[in-house]
CSV table of C-alpha atoms in Angstrom, one decimal:
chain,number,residue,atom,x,y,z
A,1,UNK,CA,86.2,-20.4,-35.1
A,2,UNK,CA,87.0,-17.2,-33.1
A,3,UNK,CA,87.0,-13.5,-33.9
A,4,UNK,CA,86.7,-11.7,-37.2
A,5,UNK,CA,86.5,-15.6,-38.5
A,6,UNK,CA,83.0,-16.4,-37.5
A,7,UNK,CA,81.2,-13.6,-39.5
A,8,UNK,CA,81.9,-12.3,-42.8
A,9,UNK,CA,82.7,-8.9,-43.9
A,10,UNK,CA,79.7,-7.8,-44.0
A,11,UNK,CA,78.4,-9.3,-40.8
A,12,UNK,CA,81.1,-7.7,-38.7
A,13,UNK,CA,79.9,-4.4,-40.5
A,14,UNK,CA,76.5,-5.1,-39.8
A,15,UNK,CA,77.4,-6.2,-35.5
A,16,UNK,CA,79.9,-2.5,-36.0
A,17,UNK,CA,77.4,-0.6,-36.6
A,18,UNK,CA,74.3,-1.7,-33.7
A,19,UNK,CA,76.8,-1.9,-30.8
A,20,UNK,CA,78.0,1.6,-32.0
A,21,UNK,CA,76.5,4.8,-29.7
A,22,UNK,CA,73.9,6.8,-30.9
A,23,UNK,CA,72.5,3.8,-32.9
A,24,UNK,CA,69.8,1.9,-32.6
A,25,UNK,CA,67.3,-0.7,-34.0
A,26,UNK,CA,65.3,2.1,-35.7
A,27,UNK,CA,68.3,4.6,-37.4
A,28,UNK,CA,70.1,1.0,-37.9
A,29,UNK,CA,67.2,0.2,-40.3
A,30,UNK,CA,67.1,3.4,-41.6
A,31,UNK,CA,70.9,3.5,-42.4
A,32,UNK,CA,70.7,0.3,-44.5
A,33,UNK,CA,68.1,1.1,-45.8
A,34,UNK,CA,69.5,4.4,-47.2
A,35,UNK,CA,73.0,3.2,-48.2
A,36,UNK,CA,72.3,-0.5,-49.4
A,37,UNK,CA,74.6,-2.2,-46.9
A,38,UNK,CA,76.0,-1.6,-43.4
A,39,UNK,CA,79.4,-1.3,-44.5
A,40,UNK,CA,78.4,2.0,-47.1
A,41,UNK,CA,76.3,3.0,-43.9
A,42,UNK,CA,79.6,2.9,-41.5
A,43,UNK,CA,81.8,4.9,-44.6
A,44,UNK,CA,78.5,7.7,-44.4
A,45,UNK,CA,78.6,8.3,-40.9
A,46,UNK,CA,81.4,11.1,-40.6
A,47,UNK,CA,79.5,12.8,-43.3
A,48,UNK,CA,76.1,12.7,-41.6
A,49,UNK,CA,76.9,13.5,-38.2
A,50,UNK,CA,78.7,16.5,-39.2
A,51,UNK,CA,75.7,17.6,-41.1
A,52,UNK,CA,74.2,17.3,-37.8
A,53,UNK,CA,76.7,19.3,-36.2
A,54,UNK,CA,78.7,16.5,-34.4
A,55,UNK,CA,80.9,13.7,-35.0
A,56,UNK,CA,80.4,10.4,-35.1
A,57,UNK,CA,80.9,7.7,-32.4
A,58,UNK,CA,81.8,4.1,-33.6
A,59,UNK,CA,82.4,0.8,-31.9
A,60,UNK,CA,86.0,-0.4,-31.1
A,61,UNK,CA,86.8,-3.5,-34.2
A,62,UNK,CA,88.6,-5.1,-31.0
A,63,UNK,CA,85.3,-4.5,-28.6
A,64,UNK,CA,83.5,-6.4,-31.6
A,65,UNK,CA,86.3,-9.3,-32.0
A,66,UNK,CA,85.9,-9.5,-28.1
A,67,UNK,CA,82.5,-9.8,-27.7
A,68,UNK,CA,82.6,-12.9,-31.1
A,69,UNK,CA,85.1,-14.9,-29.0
A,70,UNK,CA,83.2,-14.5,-26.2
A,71,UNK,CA,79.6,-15.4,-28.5
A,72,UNK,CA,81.7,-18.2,-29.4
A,73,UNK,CA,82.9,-19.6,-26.4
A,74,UNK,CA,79.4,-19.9,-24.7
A,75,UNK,CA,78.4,-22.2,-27.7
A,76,UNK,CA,76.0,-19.5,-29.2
A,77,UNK,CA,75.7,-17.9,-33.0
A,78,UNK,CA,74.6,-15.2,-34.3
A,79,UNK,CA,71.4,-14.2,-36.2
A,80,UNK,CA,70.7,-10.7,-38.2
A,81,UNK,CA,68.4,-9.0,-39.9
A,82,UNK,CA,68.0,-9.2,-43.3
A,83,UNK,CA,69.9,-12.9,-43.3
A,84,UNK,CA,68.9,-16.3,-43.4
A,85,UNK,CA,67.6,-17.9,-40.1
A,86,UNK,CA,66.0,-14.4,-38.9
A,87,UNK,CA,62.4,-15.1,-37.3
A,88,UNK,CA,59.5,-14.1,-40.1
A,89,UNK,CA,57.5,-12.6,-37.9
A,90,UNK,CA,59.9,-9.9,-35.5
A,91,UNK,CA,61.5,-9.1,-38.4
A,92,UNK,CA,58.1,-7.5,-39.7
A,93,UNK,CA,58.3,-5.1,-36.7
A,94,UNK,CA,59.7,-1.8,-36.6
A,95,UNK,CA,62.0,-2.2,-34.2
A,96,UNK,CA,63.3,-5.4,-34.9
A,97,UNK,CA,66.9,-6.1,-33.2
A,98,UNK,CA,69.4,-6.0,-36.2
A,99,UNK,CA,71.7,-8.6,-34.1
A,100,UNK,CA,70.4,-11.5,-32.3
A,101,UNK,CA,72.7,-13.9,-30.4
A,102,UNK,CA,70.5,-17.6,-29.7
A,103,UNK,CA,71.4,-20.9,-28.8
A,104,UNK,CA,69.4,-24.2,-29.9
A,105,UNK,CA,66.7,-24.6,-32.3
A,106,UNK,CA,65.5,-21.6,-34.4
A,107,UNK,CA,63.0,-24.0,-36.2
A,108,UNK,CA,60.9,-23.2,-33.3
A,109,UNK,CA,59.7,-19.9,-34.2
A,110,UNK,CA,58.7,-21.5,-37.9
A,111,UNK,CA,56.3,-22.9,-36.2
A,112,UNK,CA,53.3,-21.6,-34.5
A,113,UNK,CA,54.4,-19.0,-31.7
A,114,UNK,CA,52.2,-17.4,-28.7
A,115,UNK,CA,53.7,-15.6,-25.4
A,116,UNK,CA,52.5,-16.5,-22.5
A,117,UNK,CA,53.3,-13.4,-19.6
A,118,UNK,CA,52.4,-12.7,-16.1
A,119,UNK,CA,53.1,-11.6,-13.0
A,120,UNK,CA,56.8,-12.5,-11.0
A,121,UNK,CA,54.7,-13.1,-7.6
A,122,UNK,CA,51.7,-14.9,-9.1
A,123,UNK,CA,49.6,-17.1,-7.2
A,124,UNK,CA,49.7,-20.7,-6.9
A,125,UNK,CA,46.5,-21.5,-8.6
A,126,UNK,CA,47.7,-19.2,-11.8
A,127,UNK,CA,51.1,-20.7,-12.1
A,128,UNK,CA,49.2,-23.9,-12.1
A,129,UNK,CA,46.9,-22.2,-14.8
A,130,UNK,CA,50.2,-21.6,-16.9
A,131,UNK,CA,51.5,-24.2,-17.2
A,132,UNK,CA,48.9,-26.6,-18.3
A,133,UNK,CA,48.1,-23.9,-20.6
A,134,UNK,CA,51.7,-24.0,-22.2
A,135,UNK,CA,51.4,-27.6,-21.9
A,136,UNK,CA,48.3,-28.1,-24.1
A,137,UNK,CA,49.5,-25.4,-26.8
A,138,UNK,CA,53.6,-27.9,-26.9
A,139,UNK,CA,50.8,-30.6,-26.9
A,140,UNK,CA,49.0,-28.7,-30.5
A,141,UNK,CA,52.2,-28.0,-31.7
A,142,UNK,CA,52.5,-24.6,-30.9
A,143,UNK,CA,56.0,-23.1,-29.4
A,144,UNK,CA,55.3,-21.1,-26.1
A,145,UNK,CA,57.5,-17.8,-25.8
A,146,UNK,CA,58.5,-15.9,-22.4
A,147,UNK,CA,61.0,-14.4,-20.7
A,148,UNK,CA,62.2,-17.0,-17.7
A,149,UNK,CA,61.4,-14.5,-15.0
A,150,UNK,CA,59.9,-15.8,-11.5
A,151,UNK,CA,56.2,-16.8,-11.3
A,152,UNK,CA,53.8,-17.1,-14.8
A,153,UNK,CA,57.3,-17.2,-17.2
A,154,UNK,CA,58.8,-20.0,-14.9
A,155,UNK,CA,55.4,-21.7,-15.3
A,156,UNK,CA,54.9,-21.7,-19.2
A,157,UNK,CA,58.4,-22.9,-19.9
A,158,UNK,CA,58.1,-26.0,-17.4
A,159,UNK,CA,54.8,-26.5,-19.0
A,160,UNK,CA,56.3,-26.6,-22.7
A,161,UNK,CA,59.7,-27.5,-22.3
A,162,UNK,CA,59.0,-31.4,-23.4
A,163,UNK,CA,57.2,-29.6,-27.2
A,164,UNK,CA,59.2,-26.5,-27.5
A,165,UNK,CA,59.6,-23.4,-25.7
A,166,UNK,CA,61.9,-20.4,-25.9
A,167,UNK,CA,63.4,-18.2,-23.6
A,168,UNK,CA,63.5,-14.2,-24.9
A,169,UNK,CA,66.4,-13.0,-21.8
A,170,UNK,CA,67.6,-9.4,-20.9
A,171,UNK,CA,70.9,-10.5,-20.1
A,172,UNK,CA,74.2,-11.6,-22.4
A,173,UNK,CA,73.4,-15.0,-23.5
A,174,UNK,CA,75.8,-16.7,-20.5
A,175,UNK,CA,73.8,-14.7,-17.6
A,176,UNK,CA,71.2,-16.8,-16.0
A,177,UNK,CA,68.7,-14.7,-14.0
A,178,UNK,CA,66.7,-14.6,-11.8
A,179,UNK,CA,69.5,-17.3,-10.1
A,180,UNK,CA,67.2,-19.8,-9.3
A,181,UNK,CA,66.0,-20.7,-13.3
A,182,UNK,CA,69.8,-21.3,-13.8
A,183,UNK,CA,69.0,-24.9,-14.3
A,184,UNK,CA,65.9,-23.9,-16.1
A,185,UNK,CA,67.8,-21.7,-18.5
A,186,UNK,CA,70.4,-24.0,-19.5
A,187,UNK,CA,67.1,-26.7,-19.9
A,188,UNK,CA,65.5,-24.2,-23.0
A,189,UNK,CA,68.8,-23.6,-24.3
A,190,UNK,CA,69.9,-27.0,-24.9
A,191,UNK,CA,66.1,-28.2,-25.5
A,192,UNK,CA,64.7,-25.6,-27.1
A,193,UNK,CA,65.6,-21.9,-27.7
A,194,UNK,CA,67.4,-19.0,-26.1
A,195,UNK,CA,67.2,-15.0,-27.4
A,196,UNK,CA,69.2,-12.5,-26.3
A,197,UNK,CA,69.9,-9.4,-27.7
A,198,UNK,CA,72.7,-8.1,-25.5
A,199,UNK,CA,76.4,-8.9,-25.6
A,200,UNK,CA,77.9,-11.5,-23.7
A,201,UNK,CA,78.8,-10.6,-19.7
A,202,UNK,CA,75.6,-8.0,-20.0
A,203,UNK,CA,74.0,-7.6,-16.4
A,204,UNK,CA,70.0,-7.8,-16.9
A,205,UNK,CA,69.9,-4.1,-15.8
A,206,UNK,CA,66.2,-2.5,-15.7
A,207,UNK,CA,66.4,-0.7,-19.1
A,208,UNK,CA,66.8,-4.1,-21.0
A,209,UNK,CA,64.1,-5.5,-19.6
A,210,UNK,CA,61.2,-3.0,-22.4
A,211,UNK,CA,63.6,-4.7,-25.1
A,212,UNK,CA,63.0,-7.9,-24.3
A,213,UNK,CA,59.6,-7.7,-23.8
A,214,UNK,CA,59.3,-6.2,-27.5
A,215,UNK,CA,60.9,-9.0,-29.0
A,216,UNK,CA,58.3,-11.5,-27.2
A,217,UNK,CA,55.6,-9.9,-28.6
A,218,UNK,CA,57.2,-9.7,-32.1
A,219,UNK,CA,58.2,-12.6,-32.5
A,220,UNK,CA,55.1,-14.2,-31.9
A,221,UNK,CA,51.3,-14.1,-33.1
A,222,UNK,CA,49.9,-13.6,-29.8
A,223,UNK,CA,50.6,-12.9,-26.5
A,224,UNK,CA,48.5,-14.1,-23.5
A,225,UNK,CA,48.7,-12.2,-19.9
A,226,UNK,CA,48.4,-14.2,-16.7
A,227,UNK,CA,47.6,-12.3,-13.7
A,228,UNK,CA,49.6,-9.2,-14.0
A,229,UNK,CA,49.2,-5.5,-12.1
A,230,UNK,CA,47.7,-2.6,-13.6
A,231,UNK,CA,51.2,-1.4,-14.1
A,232,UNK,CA,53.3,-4.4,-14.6
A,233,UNK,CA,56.1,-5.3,-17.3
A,234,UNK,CA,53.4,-7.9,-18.5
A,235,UNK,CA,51.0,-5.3,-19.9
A,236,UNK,CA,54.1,-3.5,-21.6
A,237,UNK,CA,54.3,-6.8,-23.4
A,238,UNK,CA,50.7,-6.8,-24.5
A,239,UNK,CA,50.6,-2.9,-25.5
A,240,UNK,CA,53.4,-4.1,-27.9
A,241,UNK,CA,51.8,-6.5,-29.0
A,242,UNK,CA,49.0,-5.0,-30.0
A,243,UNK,CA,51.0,-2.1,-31.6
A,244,UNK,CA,52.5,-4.5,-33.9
A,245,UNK,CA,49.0,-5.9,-34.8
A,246,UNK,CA,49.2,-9.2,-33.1
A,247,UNK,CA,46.4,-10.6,-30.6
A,248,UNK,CA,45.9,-9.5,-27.1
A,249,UNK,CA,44.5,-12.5,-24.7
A,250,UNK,CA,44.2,-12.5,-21.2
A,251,UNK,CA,42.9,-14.6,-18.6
A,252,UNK,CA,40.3,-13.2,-16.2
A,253,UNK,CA,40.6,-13.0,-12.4
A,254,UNK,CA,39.0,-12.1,-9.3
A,255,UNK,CA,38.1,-8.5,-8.9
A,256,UNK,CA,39.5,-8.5,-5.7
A,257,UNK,CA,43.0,-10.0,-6.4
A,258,UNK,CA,45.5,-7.2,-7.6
A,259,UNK,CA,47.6,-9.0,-9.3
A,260,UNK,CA,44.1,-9.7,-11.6
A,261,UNK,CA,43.4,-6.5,-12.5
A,262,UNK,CA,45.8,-6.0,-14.9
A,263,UNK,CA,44.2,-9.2,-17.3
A,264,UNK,CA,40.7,-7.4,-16.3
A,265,UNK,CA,41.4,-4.2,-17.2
A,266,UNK,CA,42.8,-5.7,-21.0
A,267,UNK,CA,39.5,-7.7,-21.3
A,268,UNK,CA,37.1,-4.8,-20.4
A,269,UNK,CA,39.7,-2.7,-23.0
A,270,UNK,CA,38.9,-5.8,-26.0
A,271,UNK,CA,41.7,-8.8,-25.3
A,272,UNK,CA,40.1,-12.1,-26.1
A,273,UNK,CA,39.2,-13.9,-22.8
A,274,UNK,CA,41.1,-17.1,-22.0
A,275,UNK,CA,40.0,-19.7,-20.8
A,276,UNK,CA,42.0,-22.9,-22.3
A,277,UNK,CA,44.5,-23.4,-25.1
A,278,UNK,CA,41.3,-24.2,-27.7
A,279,UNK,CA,40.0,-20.3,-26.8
A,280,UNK,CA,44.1,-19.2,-28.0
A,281,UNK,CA,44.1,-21.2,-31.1
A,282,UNK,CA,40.5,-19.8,-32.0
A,283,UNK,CA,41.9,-16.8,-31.9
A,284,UNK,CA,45.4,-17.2,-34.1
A,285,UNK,CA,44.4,-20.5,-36.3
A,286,UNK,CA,43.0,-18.2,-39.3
A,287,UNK,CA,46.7,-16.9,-39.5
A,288,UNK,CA,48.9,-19.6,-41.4
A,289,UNK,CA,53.0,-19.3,-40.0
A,290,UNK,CA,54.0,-20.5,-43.1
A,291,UNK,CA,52.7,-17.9,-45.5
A,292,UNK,CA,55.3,-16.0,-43.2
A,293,UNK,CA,58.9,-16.1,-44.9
A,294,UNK,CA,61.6,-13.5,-44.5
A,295,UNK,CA,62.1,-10.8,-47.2
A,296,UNK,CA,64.0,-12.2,-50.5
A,297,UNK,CA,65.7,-8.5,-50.3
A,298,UNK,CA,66.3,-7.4,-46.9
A,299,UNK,CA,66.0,-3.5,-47.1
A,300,UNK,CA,64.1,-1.8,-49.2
A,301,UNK,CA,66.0,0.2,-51.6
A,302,UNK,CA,66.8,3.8,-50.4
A,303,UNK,CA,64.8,6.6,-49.6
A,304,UNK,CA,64.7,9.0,-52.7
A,305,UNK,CA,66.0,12.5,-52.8
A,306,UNK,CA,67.4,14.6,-49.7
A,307,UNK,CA,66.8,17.6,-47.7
A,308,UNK,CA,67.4,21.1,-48.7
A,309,UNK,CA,68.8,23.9,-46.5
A,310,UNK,CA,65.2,25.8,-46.0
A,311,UNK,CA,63.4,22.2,-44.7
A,312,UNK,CA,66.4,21.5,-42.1
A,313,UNK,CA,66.2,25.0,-40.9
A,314,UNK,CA,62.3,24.7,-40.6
A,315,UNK,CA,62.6,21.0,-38.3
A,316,UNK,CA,65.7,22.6,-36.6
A,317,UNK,CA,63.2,25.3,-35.8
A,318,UNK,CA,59.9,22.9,-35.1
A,319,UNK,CA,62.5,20.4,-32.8
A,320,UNK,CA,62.7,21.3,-28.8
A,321,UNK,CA,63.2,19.5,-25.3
A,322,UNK,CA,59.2,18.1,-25.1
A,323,UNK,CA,58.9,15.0,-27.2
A,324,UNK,CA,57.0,15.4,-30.8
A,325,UNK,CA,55.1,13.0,-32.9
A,326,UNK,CA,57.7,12.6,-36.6
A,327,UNK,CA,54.1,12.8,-38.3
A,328,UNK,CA,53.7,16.0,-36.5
A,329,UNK,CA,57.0,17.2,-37.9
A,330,UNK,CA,56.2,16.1,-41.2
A,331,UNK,CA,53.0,17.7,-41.7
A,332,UNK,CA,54.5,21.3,-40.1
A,333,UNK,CA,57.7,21.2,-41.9
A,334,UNK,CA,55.4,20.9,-45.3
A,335,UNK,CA,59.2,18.4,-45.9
A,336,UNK,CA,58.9,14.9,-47.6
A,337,UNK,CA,59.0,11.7,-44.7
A,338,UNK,CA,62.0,11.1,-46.6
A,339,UNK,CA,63.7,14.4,-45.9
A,340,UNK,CA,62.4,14.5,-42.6
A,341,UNK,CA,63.9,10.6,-41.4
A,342,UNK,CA,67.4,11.8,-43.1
A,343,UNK,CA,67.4,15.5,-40.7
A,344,UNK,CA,66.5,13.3,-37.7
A,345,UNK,CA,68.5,10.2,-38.7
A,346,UNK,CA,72.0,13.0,-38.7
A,347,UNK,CA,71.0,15.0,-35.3
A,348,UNK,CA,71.0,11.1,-33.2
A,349,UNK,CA,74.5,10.5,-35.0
A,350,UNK,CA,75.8,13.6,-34.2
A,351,UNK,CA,73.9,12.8,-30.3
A,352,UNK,CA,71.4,16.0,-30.6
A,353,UNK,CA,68.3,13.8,-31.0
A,354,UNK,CA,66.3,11.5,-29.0
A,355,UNK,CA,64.0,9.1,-30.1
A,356,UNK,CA,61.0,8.4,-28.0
A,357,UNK,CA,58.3,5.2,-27.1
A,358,UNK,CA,55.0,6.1,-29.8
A,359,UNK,CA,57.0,7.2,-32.7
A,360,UNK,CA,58.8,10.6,-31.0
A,361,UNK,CA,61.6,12.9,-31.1
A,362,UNK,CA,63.0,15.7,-28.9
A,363,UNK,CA,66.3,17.3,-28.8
A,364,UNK,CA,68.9,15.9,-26.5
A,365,UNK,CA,69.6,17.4,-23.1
C-alpha cells in the first residue's frame, strides 16, 4: 500500500489541509467544524482568504503522496481526528493534532495514562526515582507517557517498557533523537508506542519541541514533574496540563538543588506532592478511562450565521501588532464568538493573523 492508496478520499483531504500553510490544529478544527468535512473546507478556502484580503496557500497533492510512501515505508500509520483509533482523552483538547503518525499499540492509551517529565541533566538519585516510579505504575497497569529525551524521560521509559510505555517525539517518526535512545526508540516502537506529529525526515528543531509537550499532557490524566528548572520544557508540560484540566504532580527536592526548584515551586503553587506511585493513583483513580470514548460525530455541526460588513470593520479596527485576548475582541466588537472565529479564521488564511499561546491574536508582521 503506497500513496493516495493508504487513505481514503477524505483522509488525504483531511492530511491536505493540516500540512497546508497558514493552518493549524486550531483553524483546522474550526474549518471542519464550519464546512462539515475537510474536503468542503479545502473547496472554501479561495473564498475565505480573499475575504481576508489574500489568497490561499495549499499543500502540493505530490508533497502529500510523498510524505504517505515515506509514512509507509517506515512501517507507521496514520491516526486523525475525528476517526476511529484517535486517543479519548487529546482529542478533548483544544488543540488536538488533526494528523497523528504512530507505530505499535494504540490500545495503550485506552488504558490508564500519566506523564512522567523532568529534567535532561537530572541527577543520579532522581533518574533512579523515575524509573521505579514508572515501574510501579506498568506494574498497576497504568501506561507511562514521555518524550525520550536524556535524563527523567530516558528513566520512565526503561522503567515501564516491560507494562507499556509510549514515546510522544518532536521529530518525523524515522528520526531517533537524542542519538543515544536510538535503541531505546526503536524498543517503545516495537514494544509499546511511538507519537509523532511531524512528517517523515522532520529534524526535532526547537519549535517542535512546545508541540510535543502538549500532546503528553493531553493525552494523558496526569502529568508528574521530576526535578526540573524553574524555566525548563518540563514545567511547559505541566502548565498544559493543567490548562487542559488534568492533575499536576511533582516530586519535591532539595532547596538547594536547582534542578529542584522547578517541582518546588509547582508544590508551593498546589501540584500534589509525590512521593510513590500509590500518592499518583490517589490522585487520578476517581477518574474511570473508560467512561472516556471518542465522539460518535466528530465536529460539531457548524457555527450559525456570519459576519456583517460593520462587525469586520469594527475587529479590523480593534486588531494591531500587540497580542489580544479573542474574549477581549468579542466583548469590544459587541460581534457574536461565531462572527468573531470566522473574521479571524479568513485574516490566518489570507496570512494577516497570528494566533498566540493563552487564547491570542495579533496582526501579522
Amino acid at each position: 500500500m503506497t500513496g493516495a492508496t493508504a487513505l481514503d478520499a477524505e483522509g488525504l483531504a483531511h492530511l491536505r489541509l493540516i500540512r497546508s500553510p497558514r493552518i493549524g490544529p486550531v483553524s483546522f478544527r474550526q474549518l471542519v467544524e464550519r464546512f462539515g468535512s475537510a474536503t468542503a473546507a479545502i473547496e472554501a478556502l479561495p473564498m475565505l482568504a480573499a475575504r481576508g484580503g489574500g489568497k490561499p496557500a495549499l499543500a502540493d497533492p505530490h508533497r502529500i503522496v510523498t510524505e504517505i510512501d515515506a509514512v509507509v515505508r517506515a512501517g507507521a500509520r496514520y491516526v486523525m481526528l475525528g476517526r476511529e483509533g484517535y486517543p479519548a482523552l487529546l482529542a478533548m483538547t483544544e488543540s488536538a493534532p488533526p494528523v497523528l503518525i504512530v507505530r505499535g499499540d494504540l490500545a495503550l492509551l485506552d488504558r490508564t495514562a500519566i506523564a512522567i517529565v523532568g529534567a535532561r541533566n537530572a541527577s543520579a538519585a532522581a533518574c533512579r526515582f523515575a524509573r521505579m516510579l514508572a515501574h510501579a505504575l506498568g506494574e498497576a497497569g497504568v501506561s507511562v507517557v514521555s518524550g525520550l529525551a536524556r535524563g527523567i524521560d530516558t528513566a520512565a521509559h526503561q522503567g515501564s517498557i516491560e507494562r507499556g510505555t509510549v514515546g510522544v517525539i518532536a521529530s518525523g517518526i524515522d528520526i531517533a533523537f537524542p542519538p543515544e535512545n536510538a535503541a531505546l526508540q526503536e524498543r517503545v516502537a516495537s514494544e509499546g508506542l511511538l507519537l509523532a506529529e511531524q512528517p517523515p525526515g522532520t529534524e526535532p528543531l526547537a519549535r517542535f519541541f512546545p508541540s510535543r509537550n502538549r500532546i503528553i499532557a493531553g493525552a494523558t490524566l496526569g502529568t508528574v514533574v521530576v526535578e526540573a528548572a524553574p524555566r525548563s520544557g518540563s514545567l511547559i508540560t505541566a502548565r498544559l496540563a493543567g490548562e487542559a484540566g488534568r492533575e499536576v504532580m511533582a516530586v519535591p527536592g532539595s532547596p538547594v538543588d536547582p534542578r529542584a526548584q522547578g517541582c518546588n515551586l509547582l508544590i508551593r503553587e498546589g501540584a500534589t506532592l509525590v512521593q510513590s506511585a500509590d500518592d499518583i493513583l490517589e490522585a487520578v483513580r476517581p477518574i474511570d478511562p473508560r467512561a472516556l470514548r471518542s465522539p460518535a460525530v466528530p465536529f460539531g455541526s457548524a457555527p450559525p450565521g456570519d459576519a456583517d460588513a460593520g462587525e469586520r470593520a469594527a475587529l479590523h479596527r480593534l486588531l494591531g501588532p500587540v497580542p489580544v485576548a479573542v474574549d477581549e475582541l468579542i466583548r469590544q466588537s459587541g460581534a457574536t464568538p461565531a462572527a468573531v472565529q470566522l473574521v479571524l479564521l479568513e485574516l490566518e488564511l489570507a496570512g494577516r493573523l497570528e494566533r498566540h499561546a493563552g487564547g491570542r491574536v495579533s496582526l501579522a508582521d
